[in-house]
Coordinates of C-alpha atoms (C1' of nucleotides) in Angstrom, one line a residue:
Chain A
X1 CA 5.2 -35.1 18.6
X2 CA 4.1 -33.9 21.9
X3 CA 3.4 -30.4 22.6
X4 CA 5.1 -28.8 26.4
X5 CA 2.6 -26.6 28.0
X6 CA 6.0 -24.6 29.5
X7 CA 7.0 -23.3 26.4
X8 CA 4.2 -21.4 24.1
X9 CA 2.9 -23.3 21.7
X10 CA 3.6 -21.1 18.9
X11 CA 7.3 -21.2 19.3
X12 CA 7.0 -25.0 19.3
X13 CA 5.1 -24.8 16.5
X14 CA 6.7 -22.3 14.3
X15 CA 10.2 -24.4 14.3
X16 CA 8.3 -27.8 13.0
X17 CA 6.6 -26.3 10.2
X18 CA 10.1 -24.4 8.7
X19 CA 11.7 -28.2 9.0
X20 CA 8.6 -29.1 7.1
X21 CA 9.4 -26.2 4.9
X22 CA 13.0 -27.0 4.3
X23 CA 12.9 -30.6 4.5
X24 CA 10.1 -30.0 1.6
X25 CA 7.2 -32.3 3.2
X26 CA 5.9 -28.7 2.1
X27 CA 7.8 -28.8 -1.6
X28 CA 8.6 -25.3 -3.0
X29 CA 5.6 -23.4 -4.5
X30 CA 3.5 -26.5 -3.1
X31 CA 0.6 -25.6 -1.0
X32 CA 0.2 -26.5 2.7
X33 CA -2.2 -27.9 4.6
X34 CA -5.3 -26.1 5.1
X35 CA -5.6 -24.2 8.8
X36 CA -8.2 -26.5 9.9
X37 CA -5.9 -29.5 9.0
X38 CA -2.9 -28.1 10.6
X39 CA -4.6 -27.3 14.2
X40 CA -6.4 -31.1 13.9
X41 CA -2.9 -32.5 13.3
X42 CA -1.3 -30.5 16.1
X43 CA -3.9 -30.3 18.1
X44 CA -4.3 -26.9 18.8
X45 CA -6.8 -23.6 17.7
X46 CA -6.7 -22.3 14.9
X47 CA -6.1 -19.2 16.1
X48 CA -2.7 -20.4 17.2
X49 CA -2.0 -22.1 14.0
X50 CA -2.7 -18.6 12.1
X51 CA -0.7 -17.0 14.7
X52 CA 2.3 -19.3 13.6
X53 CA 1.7 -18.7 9.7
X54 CA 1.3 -15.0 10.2
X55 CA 4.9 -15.3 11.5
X56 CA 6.1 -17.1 8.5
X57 CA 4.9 -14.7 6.4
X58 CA 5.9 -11.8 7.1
X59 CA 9.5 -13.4 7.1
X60 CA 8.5 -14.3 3.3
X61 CA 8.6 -18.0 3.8
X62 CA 4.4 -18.4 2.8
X63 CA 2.4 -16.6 0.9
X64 CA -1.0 -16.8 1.8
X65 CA -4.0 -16.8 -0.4
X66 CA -7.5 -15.7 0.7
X67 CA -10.1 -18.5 -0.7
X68 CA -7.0 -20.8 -2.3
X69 CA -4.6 -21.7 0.0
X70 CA -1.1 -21.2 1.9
X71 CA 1.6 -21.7 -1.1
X72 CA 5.5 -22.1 0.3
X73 CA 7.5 -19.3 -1.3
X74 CA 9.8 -21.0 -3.9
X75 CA 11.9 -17.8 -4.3
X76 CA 12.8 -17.8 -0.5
X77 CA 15.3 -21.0 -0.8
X78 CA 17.9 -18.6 1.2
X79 CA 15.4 -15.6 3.1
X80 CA 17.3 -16.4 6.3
X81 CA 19.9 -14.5 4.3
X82 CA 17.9 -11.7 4.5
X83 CA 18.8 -8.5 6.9
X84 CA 17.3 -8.9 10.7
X85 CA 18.3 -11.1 13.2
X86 CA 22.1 -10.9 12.7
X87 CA 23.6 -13.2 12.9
X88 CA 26.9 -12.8 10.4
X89 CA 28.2 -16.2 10.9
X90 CA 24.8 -18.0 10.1
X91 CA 24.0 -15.8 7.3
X92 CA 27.8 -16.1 5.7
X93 CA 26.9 -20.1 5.9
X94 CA 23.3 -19.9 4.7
X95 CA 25.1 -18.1 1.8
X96 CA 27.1 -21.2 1.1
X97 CA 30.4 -20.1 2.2
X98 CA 32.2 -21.7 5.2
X99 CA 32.4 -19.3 7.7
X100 CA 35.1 -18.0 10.1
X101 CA 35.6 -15.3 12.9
X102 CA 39.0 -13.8 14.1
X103 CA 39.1 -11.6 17.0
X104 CA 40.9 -8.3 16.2
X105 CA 41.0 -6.8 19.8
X106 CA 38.8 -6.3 23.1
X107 CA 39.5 -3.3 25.2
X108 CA 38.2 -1.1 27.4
X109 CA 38.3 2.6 26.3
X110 CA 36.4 6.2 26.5
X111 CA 33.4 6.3 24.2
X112 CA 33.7 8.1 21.0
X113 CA 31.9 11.1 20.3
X114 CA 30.0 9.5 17.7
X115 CA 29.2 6.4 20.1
X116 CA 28.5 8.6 23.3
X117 CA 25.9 10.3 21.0
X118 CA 24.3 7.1 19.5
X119 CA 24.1 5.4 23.3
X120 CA 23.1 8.5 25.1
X121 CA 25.7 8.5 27.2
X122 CA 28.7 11.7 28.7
X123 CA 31.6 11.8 26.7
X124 CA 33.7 10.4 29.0
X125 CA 31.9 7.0 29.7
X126 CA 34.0 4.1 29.9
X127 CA 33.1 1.3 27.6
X128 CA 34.3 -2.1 26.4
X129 CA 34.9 -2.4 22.9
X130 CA 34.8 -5.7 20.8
X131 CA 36.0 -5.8 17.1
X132 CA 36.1 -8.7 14.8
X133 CA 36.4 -9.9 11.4
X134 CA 33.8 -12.0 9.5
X135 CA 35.2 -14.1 6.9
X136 CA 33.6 -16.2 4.0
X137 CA 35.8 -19.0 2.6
X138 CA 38.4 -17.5 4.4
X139 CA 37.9 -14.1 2.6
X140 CA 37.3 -11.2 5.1
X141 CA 33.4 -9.3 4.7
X142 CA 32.8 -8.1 7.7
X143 CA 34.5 -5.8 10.2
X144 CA 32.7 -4.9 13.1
X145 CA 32.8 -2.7 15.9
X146 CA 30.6 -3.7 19.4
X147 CA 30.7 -0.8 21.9
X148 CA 28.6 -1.8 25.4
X149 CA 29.0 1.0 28.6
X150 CA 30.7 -0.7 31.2
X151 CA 28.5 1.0 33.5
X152 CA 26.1 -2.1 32.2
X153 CA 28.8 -4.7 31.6
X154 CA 29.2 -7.4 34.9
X155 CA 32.2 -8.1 35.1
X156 CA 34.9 -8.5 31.7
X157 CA 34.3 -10.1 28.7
X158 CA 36.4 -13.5 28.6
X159 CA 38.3 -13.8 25.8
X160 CA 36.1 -17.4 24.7
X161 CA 33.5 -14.9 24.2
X162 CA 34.4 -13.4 21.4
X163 CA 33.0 -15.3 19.1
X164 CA 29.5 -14.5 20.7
X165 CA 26.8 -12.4 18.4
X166 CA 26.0 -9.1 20.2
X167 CA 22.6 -10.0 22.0
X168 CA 24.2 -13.3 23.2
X169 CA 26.7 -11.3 24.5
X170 CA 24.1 -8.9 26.2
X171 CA 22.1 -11.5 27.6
X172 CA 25.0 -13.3 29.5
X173 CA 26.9 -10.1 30.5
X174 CA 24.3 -7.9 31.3
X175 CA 21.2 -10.0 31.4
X176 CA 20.0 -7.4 28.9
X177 CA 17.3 -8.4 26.3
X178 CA 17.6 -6.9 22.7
X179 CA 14.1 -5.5 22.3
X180 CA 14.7 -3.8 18.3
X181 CA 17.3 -1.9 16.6
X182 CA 18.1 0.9 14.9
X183 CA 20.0 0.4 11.5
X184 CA 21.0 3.8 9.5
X185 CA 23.2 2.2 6.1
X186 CA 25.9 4.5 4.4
X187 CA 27.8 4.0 1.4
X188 CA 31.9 4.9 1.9
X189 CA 34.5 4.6 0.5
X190 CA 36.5 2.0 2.6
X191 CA 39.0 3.7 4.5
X192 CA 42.9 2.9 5.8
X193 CA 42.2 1.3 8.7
X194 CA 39.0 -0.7 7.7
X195 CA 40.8 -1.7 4.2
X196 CA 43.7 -3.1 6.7
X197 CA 40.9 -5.6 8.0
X198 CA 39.4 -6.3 4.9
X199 CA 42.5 -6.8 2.9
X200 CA 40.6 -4.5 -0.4
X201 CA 42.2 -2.6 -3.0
X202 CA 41.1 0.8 -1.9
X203 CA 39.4 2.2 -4.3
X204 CA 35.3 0.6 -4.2
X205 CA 33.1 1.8 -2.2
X206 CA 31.6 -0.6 0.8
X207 CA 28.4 -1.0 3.1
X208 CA 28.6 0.7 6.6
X209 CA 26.0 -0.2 9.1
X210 CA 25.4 2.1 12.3
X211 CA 23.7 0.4 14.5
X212 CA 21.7 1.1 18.1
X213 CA 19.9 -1.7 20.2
X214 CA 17.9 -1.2 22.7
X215 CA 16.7 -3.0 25.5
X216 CA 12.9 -3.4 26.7
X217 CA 13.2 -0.4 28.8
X218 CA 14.0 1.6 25.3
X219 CA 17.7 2.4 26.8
X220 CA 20.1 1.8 24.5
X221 CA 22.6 -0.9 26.0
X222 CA 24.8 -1.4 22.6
X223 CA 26.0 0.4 19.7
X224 CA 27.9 -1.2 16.8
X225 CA 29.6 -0.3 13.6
X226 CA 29.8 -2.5 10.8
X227 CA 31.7 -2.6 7.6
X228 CA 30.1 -4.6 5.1
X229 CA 31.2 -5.5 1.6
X230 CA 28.5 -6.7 -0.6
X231 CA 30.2 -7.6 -3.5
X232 CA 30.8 -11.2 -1.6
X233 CA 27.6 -11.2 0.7
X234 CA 24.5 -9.5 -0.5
X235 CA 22.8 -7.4 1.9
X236 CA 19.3 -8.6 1.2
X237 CA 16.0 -7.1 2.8
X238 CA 12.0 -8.9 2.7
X239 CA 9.3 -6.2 2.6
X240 CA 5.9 -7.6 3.0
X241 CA 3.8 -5.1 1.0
X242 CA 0.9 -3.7 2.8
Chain B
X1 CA -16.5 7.2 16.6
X2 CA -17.9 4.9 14.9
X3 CA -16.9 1.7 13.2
X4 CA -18.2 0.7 9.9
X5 CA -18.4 -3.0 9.5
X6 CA -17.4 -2.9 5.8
X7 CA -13.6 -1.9 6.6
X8 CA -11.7 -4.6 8.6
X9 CA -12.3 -3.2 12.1
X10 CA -8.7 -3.3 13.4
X11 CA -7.8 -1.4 9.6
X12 CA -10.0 1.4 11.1
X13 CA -8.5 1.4 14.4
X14 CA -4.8 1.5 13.6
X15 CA -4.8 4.9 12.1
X16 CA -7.1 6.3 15.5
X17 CA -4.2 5.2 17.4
X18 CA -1.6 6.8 15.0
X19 CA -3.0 9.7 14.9
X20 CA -3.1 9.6 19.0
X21 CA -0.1 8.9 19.0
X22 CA 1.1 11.9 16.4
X23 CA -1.0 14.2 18.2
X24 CA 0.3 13.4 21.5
X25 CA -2.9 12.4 23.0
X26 CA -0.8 9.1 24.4
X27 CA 2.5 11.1 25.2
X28 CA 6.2 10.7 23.4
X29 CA 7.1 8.1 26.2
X30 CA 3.8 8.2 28.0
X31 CA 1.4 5.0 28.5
X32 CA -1.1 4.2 26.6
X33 CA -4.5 2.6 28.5
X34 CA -4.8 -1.1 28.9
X35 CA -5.7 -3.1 26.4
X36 CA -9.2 -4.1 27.8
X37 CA -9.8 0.0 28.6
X38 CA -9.2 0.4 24.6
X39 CA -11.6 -2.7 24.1
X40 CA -14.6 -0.8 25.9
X41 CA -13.7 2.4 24.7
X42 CA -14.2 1.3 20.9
X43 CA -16.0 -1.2 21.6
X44 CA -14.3 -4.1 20.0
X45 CA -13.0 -7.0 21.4
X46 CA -9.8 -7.4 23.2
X47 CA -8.3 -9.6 20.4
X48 CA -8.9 -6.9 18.1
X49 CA -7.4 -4.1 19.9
X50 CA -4.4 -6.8 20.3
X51 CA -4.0 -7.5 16.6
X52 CA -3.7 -3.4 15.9
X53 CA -1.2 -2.9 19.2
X54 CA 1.1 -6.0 17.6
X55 CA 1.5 -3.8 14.3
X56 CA 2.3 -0.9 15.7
X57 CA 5.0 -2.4 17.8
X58 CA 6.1 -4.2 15.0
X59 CA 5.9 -0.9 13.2
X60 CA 8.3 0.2 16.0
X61 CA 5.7 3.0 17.4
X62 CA 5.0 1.5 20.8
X63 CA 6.7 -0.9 23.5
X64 CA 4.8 -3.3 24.9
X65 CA 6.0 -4.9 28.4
X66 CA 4.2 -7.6 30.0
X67 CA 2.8 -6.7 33.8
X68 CA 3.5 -3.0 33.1
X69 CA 1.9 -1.8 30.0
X70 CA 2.3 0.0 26.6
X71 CA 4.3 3.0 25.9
X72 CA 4.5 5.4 23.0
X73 CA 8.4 5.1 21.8
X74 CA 9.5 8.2 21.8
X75 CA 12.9 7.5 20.1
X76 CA 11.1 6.8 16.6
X77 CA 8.9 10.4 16.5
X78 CA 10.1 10.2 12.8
X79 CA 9.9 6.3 12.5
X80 CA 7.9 6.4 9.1
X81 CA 11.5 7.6 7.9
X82 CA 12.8 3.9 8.0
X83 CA 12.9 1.7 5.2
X84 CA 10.1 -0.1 3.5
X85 CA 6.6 1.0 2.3
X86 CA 8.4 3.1 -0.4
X87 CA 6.7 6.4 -0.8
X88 CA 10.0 8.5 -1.1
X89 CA 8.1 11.6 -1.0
X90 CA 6.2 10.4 2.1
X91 CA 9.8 9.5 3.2
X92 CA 11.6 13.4 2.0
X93 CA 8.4 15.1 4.0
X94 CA 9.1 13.4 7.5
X95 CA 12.6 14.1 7.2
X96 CA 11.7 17.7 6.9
X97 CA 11.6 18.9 3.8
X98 CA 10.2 19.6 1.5
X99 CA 9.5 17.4 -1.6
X100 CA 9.0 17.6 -5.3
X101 CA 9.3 14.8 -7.9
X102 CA 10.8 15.8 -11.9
X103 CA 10.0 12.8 -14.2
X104 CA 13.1 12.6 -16.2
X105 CA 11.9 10.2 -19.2
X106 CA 9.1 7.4 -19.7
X107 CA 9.8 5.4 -22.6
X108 CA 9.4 1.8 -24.2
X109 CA 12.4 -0.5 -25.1
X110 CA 13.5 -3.9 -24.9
X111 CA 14.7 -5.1 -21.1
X112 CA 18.2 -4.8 -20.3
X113 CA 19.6 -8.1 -19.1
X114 CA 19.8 -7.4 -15.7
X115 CA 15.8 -6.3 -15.6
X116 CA 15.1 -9.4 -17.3
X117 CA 17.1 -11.7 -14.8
X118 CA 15.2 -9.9 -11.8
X119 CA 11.8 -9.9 -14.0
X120 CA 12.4 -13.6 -15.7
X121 CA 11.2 -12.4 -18.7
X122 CA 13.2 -12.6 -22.2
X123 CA 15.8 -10.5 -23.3
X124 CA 13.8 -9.3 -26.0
X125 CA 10.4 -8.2 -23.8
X126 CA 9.6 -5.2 -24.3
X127 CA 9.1 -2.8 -20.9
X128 CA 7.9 0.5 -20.2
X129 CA 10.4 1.9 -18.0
X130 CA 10.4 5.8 -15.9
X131 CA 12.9 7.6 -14.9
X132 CA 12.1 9.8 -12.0
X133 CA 14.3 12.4 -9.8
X134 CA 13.0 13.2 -6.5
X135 CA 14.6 16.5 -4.5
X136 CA 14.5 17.4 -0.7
X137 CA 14.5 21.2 -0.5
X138 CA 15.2 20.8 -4.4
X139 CA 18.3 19.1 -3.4
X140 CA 18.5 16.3 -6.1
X141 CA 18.4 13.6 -3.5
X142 CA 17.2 10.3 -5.2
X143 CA 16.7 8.9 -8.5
X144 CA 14.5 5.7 -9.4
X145 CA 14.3 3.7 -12.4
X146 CA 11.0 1.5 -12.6
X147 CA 10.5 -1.0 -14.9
X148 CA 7.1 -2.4 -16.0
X149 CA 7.0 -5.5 -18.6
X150 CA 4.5 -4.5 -21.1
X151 CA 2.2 -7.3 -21.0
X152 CA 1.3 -6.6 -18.0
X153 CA 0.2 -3.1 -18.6
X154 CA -3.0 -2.0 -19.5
X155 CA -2.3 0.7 -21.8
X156 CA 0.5 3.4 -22.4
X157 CA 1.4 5.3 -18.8
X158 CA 0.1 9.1 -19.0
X159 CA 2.7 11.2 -18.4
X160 CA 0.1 12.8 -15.8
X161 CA 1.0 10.1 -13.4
X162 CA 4.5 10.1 -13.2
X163 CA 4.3 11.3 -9.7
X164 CA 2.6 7.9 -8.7
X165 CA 4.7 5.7 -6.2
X166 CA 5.3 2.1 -8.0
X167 CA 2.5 0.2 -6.0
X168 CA -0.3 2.7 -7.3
X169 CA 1.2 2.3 -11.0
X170 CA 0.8 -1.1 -10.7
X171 CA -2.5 -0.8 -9.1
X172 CA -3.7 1.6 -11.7
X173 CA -2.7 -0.1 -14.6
X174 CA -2.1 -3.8 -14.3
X175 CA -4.9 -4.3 -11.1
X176 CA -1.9 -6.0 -9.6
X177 CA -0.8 -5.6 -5.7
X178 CA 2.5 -5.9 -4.4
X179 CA 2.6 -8.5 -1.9
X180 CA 6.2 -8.2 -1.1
X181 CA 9.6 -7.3 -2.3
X182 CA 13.0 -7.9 -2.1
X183 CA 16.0 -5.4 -2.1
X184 CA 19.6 -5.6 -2.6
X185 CA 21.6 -3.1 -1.1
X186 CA 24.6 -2.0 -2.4
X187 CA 27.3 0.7 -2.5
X188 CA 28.8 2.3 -5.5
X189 CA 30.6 5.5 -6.5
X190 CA 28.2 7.9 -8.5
X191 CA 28.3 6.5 -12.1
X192 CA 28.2 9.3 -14.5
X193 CA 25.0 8.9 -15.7
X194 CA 23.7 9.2 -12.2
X195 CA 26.0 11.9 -10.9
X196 CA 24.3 14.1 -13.5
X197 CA 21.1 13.8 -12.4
X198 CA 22.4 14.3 -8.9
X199 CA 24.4 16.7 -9.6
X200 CA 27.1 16.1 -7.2
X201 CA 30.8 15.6 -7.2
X202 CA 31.8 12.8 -8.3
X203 CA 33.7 11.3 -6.0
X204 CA 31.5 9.7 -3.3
X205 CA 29.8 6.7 -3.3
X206 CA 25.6 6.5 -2.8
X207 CA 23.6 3.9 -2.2
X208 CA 22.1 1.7 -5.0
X209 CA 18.9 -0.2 -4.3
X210 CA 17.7 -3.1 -6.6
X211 CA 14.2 -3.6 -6.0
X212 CA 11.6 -6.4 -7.4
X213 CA 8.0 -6.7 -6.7
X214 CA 6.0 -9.3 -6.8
X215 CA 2.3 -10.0 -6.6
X216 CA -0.1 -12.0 -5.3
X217 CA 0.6 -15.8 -7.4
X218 CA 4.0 -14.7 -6.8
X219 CA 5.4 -13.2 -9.8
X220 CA 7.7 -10.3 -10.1
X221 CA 5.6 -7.7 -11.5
X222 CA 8.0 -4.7 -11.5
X223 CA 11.9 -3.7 -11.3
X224 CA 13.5 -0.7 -9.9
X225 CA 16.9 0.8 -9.7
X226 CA 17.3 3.5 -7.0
X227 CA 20.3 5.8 -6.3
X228 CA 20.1 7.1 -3.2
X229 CA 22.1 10.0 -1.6
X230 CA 22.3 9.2 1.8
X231 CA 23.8 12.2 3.2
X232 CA 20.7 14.3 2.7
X233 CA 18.4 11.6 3.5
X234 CA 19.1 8.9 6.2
X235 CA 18.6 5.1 5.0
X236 CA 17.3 3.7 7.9
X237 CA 16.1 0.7 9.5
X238 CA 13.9 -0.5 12.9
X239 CA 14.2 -4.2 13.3
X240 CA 12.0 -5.8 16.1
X241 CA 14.2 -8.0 18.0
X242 CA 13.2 -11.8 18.5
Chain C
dT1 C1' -20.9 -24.7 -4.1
dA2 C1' -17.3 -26.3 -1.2
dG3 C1' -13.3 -25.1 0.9
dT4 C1' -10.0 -21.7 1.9
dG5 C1' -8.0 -17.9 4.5
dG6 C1' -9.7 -13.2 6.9
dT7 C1' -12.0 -11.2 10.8
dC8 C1' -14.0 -10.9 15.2
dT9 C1' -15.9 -12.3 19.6
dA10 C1' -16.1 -13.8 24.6
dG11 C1' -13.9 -16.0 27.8
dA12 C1' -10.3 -18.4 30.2
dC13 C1' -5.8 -18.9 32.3
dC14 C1' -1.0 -17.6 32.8
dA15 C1' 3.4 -14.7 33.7
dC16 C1' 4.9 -10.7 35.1
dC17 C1' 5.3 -6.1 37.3
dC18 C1' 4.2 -2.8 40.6
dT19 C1' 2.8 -1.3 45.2
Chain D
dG1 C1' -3.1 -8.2 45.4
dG2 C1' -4.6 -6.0 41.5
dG3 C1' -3.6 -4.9 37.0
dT4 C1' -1.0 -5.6 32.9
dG5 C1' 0.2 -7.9 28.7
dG6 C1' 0.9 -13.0 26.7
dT7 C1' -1.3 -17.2 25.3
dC8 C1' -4.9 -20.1 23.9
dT9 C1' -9.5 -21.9 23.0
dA10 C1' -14.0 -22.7 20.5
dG11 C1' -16.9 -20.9 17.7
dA12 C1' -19.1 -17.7 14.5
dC13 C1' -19.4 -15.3 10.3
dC14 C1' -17.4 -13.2 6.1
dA15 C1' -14.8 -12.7 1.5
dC16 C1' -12.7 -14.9 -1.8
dT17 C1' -11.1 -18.6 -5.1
dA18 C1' -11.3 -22.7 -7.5
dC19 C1' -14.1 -26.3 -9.3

DNA sequence: TAGTGGTCTAGACCACCCT
DNA sequence: GGGTGGTCTAGACCACTAC
């Protein structure tokens, strides 16, 4: 195992200890190595090596005890099904379903009033629309609604694309980096044209995520809708305390 | 200024900077000085002043670019509205109103079975469990249900301290600290029981949040069921990107 | 008491942005 | 080029837990 001084070495060390962690070298509930141990073994600082298990644990994968030790979080078999990072395909899998996406439509439209508000943007911008359905086994969960200005956008979206998440699709179509989003969740009652997509009996209410990113420059440079039903996916949020 | 050595240095710190940042000594938007001008001024090291500035842009407060330097994000003026940290009246207050808790019941029975799944306890343990409403402009906008497993209390709750958020009860009497928690999110349409208390039609679906703390060694400690009216009160969420 | 994680320092070098 | 944040080191001391 040889560290690359091109990459930082907590990125190349974060990724070996969650194999350790899954591939239980670190069993669940078992305790890992002690700090010290960890930077002799990898050969680093143990400033680096705390910088890496700060990480994992404000994901919830350690809990760390002052004057005991750093225990692997047993009840965390599935946390990368928690909320954050987004991607729907990954978390439908890590869920233990197979997962599928069919493209509904791509098109290039005015902005909604809703969406011109959200991306601070004049009502008659023209954007390029992306919508898609998330299935699980086959059964549609997720409907969702990508909106990025073409004022932003190089050149179309291909078709091949679709299947990109939204940052992906930011990075190689506007060279845009997702600095943090903006999440407000609603409770609805699933309306015509989403129950279409999701193929529901109309009557239970379902998950709708309105979401804003924004890019390092704090502009926003994407807005999505989602439709989320969480009787087949939970939507599942970690909050370190403190 | 100065900094007492028995208070983690960068605890101390944090708030300084918050309250700069609320009082609009750095500007909504505005830069805030270098990281090695905030090492002199308050005369820590530059590490220190690091380890605060990575919170607070993981708190979503300030944008750090690298080469340029670190803004105040004026986009989340009422960020302390997001999710997580869980003081609803905190959370009512920042949204601009104002906010009053009415303890609807505090009594002992057995668990249900869906508190003892959360709590892995037996069917038969016996809980304390409070009922609270909390109102924005006495708008009934929220109620909680908190769940605390008897054995781990330290005595019957007074009613005097219904008002206390869940992390002080359990602070108060169990000695016990949340280390983190994990929340379900779901929707549902306004059960009866709970459109009474929120006195709306019935006819629209709310949010339902299923909480469970746990502590230190990793045990759940505490349950809660929270019905949340999201039209008054915004459910939202900052996610750092990356 | 030994070993753990928690805090803090001083200094180095790098990558990046602006002018 | 000069200043900024990003990374990393080596070492010190402290607070806490388990034994």
């Amino acid at each position: 195992m040889t560290l690359q001084r091109s990459k930082p070495i907590v990125d190349q060390i974060k990724p070996i200890l969650k194999d350790r962690i899954r591939n239980k070298v670190y069993p669940p509930g078992g305790r890992l190595p002690s700090e010290s141990d960890l930077a002799d073994e990898l050969r680093v600082s143990r400033a680096t090596i705390r910088s890496v298990l700060a990480q994992l644990a404000a994901e919830g994968f350690i809990l760390r005890r002052q004057g005991d030790g750093t225990y692997v979080n047993e009840r965390i078999h599935d946390i990368e099904s928690r909320y954050g990072g987004w991607n729907f395909l990954h978390l439908i899998e890590l869920n233990g379903y197979s997962s599928s996406i069919k493209p509904i439509s791509i098109e290039q439209r005015k902005v909604s009033d809703v969406e011109a508000d959200w991306l601070g943007v004049a009502t008659d911008t023209s954007v390029t629309s992306i919508e898609r359905l998330f299935a699980a086994d086959d059964i549609p969960v997720i409907v969702t609604i990508n909106v990025i200005p073409d004022s932003i956008l190089d050149g179309a979206v291909d078709l091949a694309d679709e299947y990109l998440p939204i940052d992906e699709l930011l990075k190689k179509y506007c060279d845009e980096d997702i600095t943090y989003a903006i999440t407000d969740i609603d409770a609805v009652s699933a309306e015509k044209s989403v129950i279409k997509e999701l193929k529901r009996t109309i009557d239970y209410p379902i998950l709708k995520l309105t979401e804003t990113f924004y890019n390092k420059a704090n502009q926003p440079v994407a807005f999505g809708l989602s439709y989320y039903d969480h009787r087949m996916l939970r939507l599942r949020l970690v909050q370190p305390w403190g």
